[in-house]
Amino acid sequence: MDYEPVIGLEVHVQLATKTKLFCGCRTTFGAPPNSQTCPVCLGFPGVLPVLNKEVVELAILSAIALNCTINPYSRFSRKNYFYPDLPKAYQISQYDLPLAKDGWVEISSGGKIRKIGIIRVHLEEDAGKLIHEDSGSLVDYNRCGIPLIEIVSSPMLRSSQEAYEYLNALKDILRYLRVSDCNMEEGSLRCDANVSVREKDAEGFGTKTEVKNMNSFKAVKQALDYEISRQIDLLEKGRRVLQETRLWDERESRTHGMRTKEEAHDYRYFPEPDLVPLSINPEWVNKISKRLPELPKDRMNRFLKEYGLPEYDALVLTSSRDLADYYEECVRLYNQPKVISNWIMTELLALLKEDGIEITQVKIKPEHLISMLGLIDKGVISGKIAKDIIVHMFRTGKDPSLIVEEKGLVQITDEDEVSKVIDEVILENKKAVLEYKSGKTKVMGFLVGQVMKKTEGKANPQIVNKLLREKI
Amino acid sequence: MELCEYTCWQLHDMLKRKEVSSREITESVIKRIEEVDERTNCYITKTFDVALQKSHQVDDKIRRGEEIHPLSGIPIAIKDNICTEGVRTTCGSRILLNFIPPYDATVVKRLKEKGAVFIGKTNMDEFAMGSSTETSYFGITRNPWNLETVPGGSSGGSAAAVAADQTILALGSDTGGSIRQPASMCGVIGLKPTYGRISRFGLIAYASSLDQIGPITKDVRDCTLLLNAISGYDEQDSTSVNREVPDYTKSLVEDLKGIKIGIPTEYFGKGLDKEVEEGVLDGVKLLCSLGAEAEETHLPHTDYAIASYYLIATSEASSNLARYDGVGYGYRGAEEDLIDMYKHTRSSGFGAEVKRRIMLGTYSLSSGYYDAYYLKALKVRTLIKQDFEEAFKKFDCLITPTSPTPAFYIGEKIDDPLTMYLQDIYTISTNLAGIPGISIPCGFSHDGLPIGLQILGPIFGEEKLLQIAYTFEQNTDYHQQKPKI
Amino acid sequence: MGITKEEVEYIARLARLEFDETEKEAFTHQLDKILEYVDKINELDTSHVQPSSHVIPLENVLREDNVKESLPRDLVLANAPKKERGYFKVPKVIE
C-alpha cells in the first residue's frame, strides 16, 4: 500500500530584543546560571509582568511577513502546569485570542511552488533550563521569560523534505526581518513536529505523534524520516500508532516514546488577569509594516533587473539581508554592479567561508573595497595584485592604498624600467625567443610570466606585452 | 493620653510644632504593642529596630528645619502579604515561613520615601483567604473590643492594631471585603479604593483581578493622608490606572447638599443582624438630616455575587498559588522525587482553607467545567457591574451595612466554609465591580461591639465617598471610642 | 452537579495536593456543598453577556525594551531551599 505522511510543524522563535518579554532582564546567550533573572522572571510572590513593546512589534512584523491577519484584539492567557523550569507554575502564553492567524509561506517542492498555510502566530514566554545530574536536577532561569513567537503550520507538509524547505523559508524570512537569528544550536529556533501517515489520497488523518528534541534542521528531517517509516512499518504489520510525544535521539538516530505521565493535559487556560489586552489597530500595523524590508525574492528580482546580474549571483547576494545591503552600498559608491558582484562572489565570499564568519563581521568596509577597485581602474595595481590586497584588507581592515604603499605594490608603468627587465629576460631565455620567432606564439605567455616574476607581479601587463612584442 | 492614641494628622501637627519627636511616638507605639500584643496577636513580625532608626532620621530632619511629609515619623503597620525588602513576608502561611523578599512593594517604596516608620507586619488569614483572621499559621488575632471574638478578616491584624493603638496607621488588602469587614468589626476606617488606583506590585496575589491595597486608619482625615501617599500609576503594574491623583484631603469638607444616597434593598434582607440594620439606617437618617437625600434602590444580581466571587477568586488563586512548589523559595517538604516534593510541600505548607480554595478554583478551571463555572462567573460579574452602573446614574453613593453581623466568636464559623463565605455578602460585589467602598463606624451593639456602615461609589469616586464619610464622622463620635484593653 | 471522590482525587493531582482518606471525605462533602451553592449562577441567562476578565477597561500597557539590572545572584538564590553552583536544585527530573 502507498502511504503519505501528514506533517505540521510548531516552530518557536526567539525574538531579538534586548530584554525579556515581561521584565528588563537581558537576553544574552551563555550568561552564568541565574545571572539574568529578577523577581519578575523568577516568579517571586507579588511581582507583576509588564509587556515589552518591542516584542509585540517584532511579532507583528513577523506576522505581516508571514502573510497573516493581525487580530485587532488579542490577549494573554495562563497555561497552568507544574515543572521545575516554570517558576510561576504557569506559562504566560496566548490561547483563545492569538496575535495573528491565517498566513502562509511559499516553499519550492519538486520544482513547484507550494503555499504552506500558517494557522496562527502567538506570543509566549520561554521556560528555564534543567541540567540533570545523578544527585538531582539543577535549574537555570536565565531563559525564563525570553520572548518567543510560536508559529503553527497547517498539517499540509507532505514529506520531510518539504518540512525542511518550510523551516528554511521561515528562517530566511525571519532573519531577513532581523526579528531573530534563528539559531537552533543556541535555542533561538526550536521545532516540534506533528506527524501521522495515511493511505495516499485518503481524506482523514491517521493517529499522530508529536516529535520533539531536534536541534538542527537536518535533525528535523532525519527525525521525520525515521518517524514516518516507523509509523508505516507499524501500519503494515497491522498494528496501530500510539498518540504520544516522542523524543528524537541524535546519537541513536531514532525517536523513542516519552514515559507518559498519568496526567491528562489539563492546562486550565484562563485570561491572564495581570496583563491587559492588546488592541492593534490598522495604523499601528501600518507603522510597523514600514519596518518591513524588501523580502529576499523581491530583492533578487530587482537585482536581476536593476543590476543585470546573472540569476545565480542575484540569488546568492540576496540570500542574506546583510550581504545584499553590503553589495548595494558598494554599488551606490561605485556604479559597476557586475564588477562588484564578481569580487564579492569570488573573493570575498571565499574568504568569509574560509574563516566561517558572516558579512556583518567582515573588516573590509564597502568604501575600501571600492577604493581598491579604483586603484585597479587607475592602473595603480593589477587585478592580480588586488587579489592579494583583498586578503590583507580582510585580515587587517586597512585602507587598500595604505597596503599598496606599505608593501610597495604599486604597479610599474615606467616603460624604461620595464624595458630593462625585458632585456634581461630576453638574454636569459634565448631558446624561447627563438621559438617565438619561429612562429610558436604561445611562448609569449611564458615570457610575460618571466617578466612578472622578476617584478614580483608589479609590472603593468599591457606594457609588458607591448614592449616584448616590440623587442623580439 | 498616650501618644499612640492620637491620629496621624494630630501627631504630624505636634511633630511640626516640635512638641514631640518621632522617636517618642514610635516608642509609645512599641510600648503599647509590648503591653497588648500578647493578647491580640496583631503582629507576625515586629520591626522595632528599623522603626526606631527611621524615627531618628525623621527627627534629624525636623531638627534641621526641613519640611516633612504628613506621614513622616508616623508608625505604620503593613499587612503581611505586602512585600518588604529584607523583612520576612509570610502571607500568614507556613509555605512562606522564611521568605525574605529582595524588593519592596510599590506602596512600601512610596511610604518609605515619605518617611513613614515601619513598625511591623500584621497577621492575616492565610493568603488573605478568610473573614476572621483565624486561618493564619501564626495563630488567631483577637478583637480588642472583645478578646473572645474575631477581628474580622483577612486584614484582621491591621484593623485590630489600629483599633488597639498598636499602630497609628495600617495597610490592608481587600479582595472581597478584607479591609472593610475587619475595619467594621474593629470600629475603625477601612477603604478599598477603585481597582487600579493603587499599584499591586509587591502585593502577594490572592485573586489578581479583585485584589486592592487600601488604608486602615483611626479617622477619615488619616485615611485621606494615607491614600494620597500610596495612590497613582505604577509602571510595574499593568493594571494600575494612569490617571491623576487628586488631593484627597480636599474632600474633607462637611457638605451633603444635593447628595443622593441609594439604599439597595438586597443588602437589608435575611441574615442581617437587627442591631446592624438599625445602626446603618440611623446613620442614613443622620446623613439625611445633614442635607442628603436617601431612596431605596435595587442591585438585582446581588444574590449571585458570592457564587460569582468564589469562582473567580478561587480560580485565579489556584493559579497564583501554584508557584509555591518548594523550588525557588519558601518551605520545601520531604523530597523523594519531584512529584513527592510538590505534594508534600503544598500539602503541609498550606492550611485547610487555602487548599479548599485551590481545589475549588482548579475544579472550576478544569476541562469540561470552565464554561459552566469560570466563564459563567465572569459573565455574572458583568451583570453585577452593570447593576452598579445603573444605580450610579441616579445616586452619588450607595449605603449598606459592611458586614451582616458585628464580630462573631472565635471558632464559631471556622468549620463551616459556606457560612463564613456569606460573611462577605455586602462587600464582595464591590470587588467584582472594581468600585471603591469605605467602612466607617456607625454605632455599637448591645454588648459593645462596633458596627460598620459601608459607603460605595462609582469607579474613581473616592472623593465623594470620603466627603460623605467625613461629614458623618464630624457629626458622630463612634470613631473616637476606644476598646478597653 | 455533585462532585465525586474520584473527581476530588483528579483535581488534587492537578493541584499537586494530597489528602488522606478522612480529608478526602471531608473535602468532597464541603466542595459538594459549595458547588451546590455556586451552581446558582447557572440560573441566569447570560447568552448575550460579555465576560469581564478585567473591570477597568485598559489596553496596550507596554514598556520600552530597556535593560534593567538583574537581581544579584546571591539574592536570587537567598531564599532557595536547595542550591548548588549558582543553580536551584530539585530532586532529579526524569524525562
GROMACS .gro file of C-alpha atoms in nm, chain A residues 298-309 314:
model
   13
  298ASP     CA    1   1.160   4.073  -0.439
  299ARG     CA    2   1.511   4.188  -0.389
  300MET     CA    3   1.652   3.919  -0.612
  301ASN     CA    4   1.416   4.014  -0.893
  302ARG     CA    5   1.519   4.376  -0.854
  303PHE     CA    6   1.889   4.279  -0.864
  304LEU     CA    7   1.830   4.094  -1.190
  305LYS     CA    8   1.657   4.391  -1.347
  306GLU     CA    9   1.841   4.681  -1.196
  307TYR     CA   10   2.196   4.548  -1.200
  308GLY     CA   11   2.171   4.297  -1.481
  309LEU     CA   12   2.330   4.025  -1.269
  314ALA     CA   13   2.145   3.766  -0.760
   0.00000   0.00000   0.00000
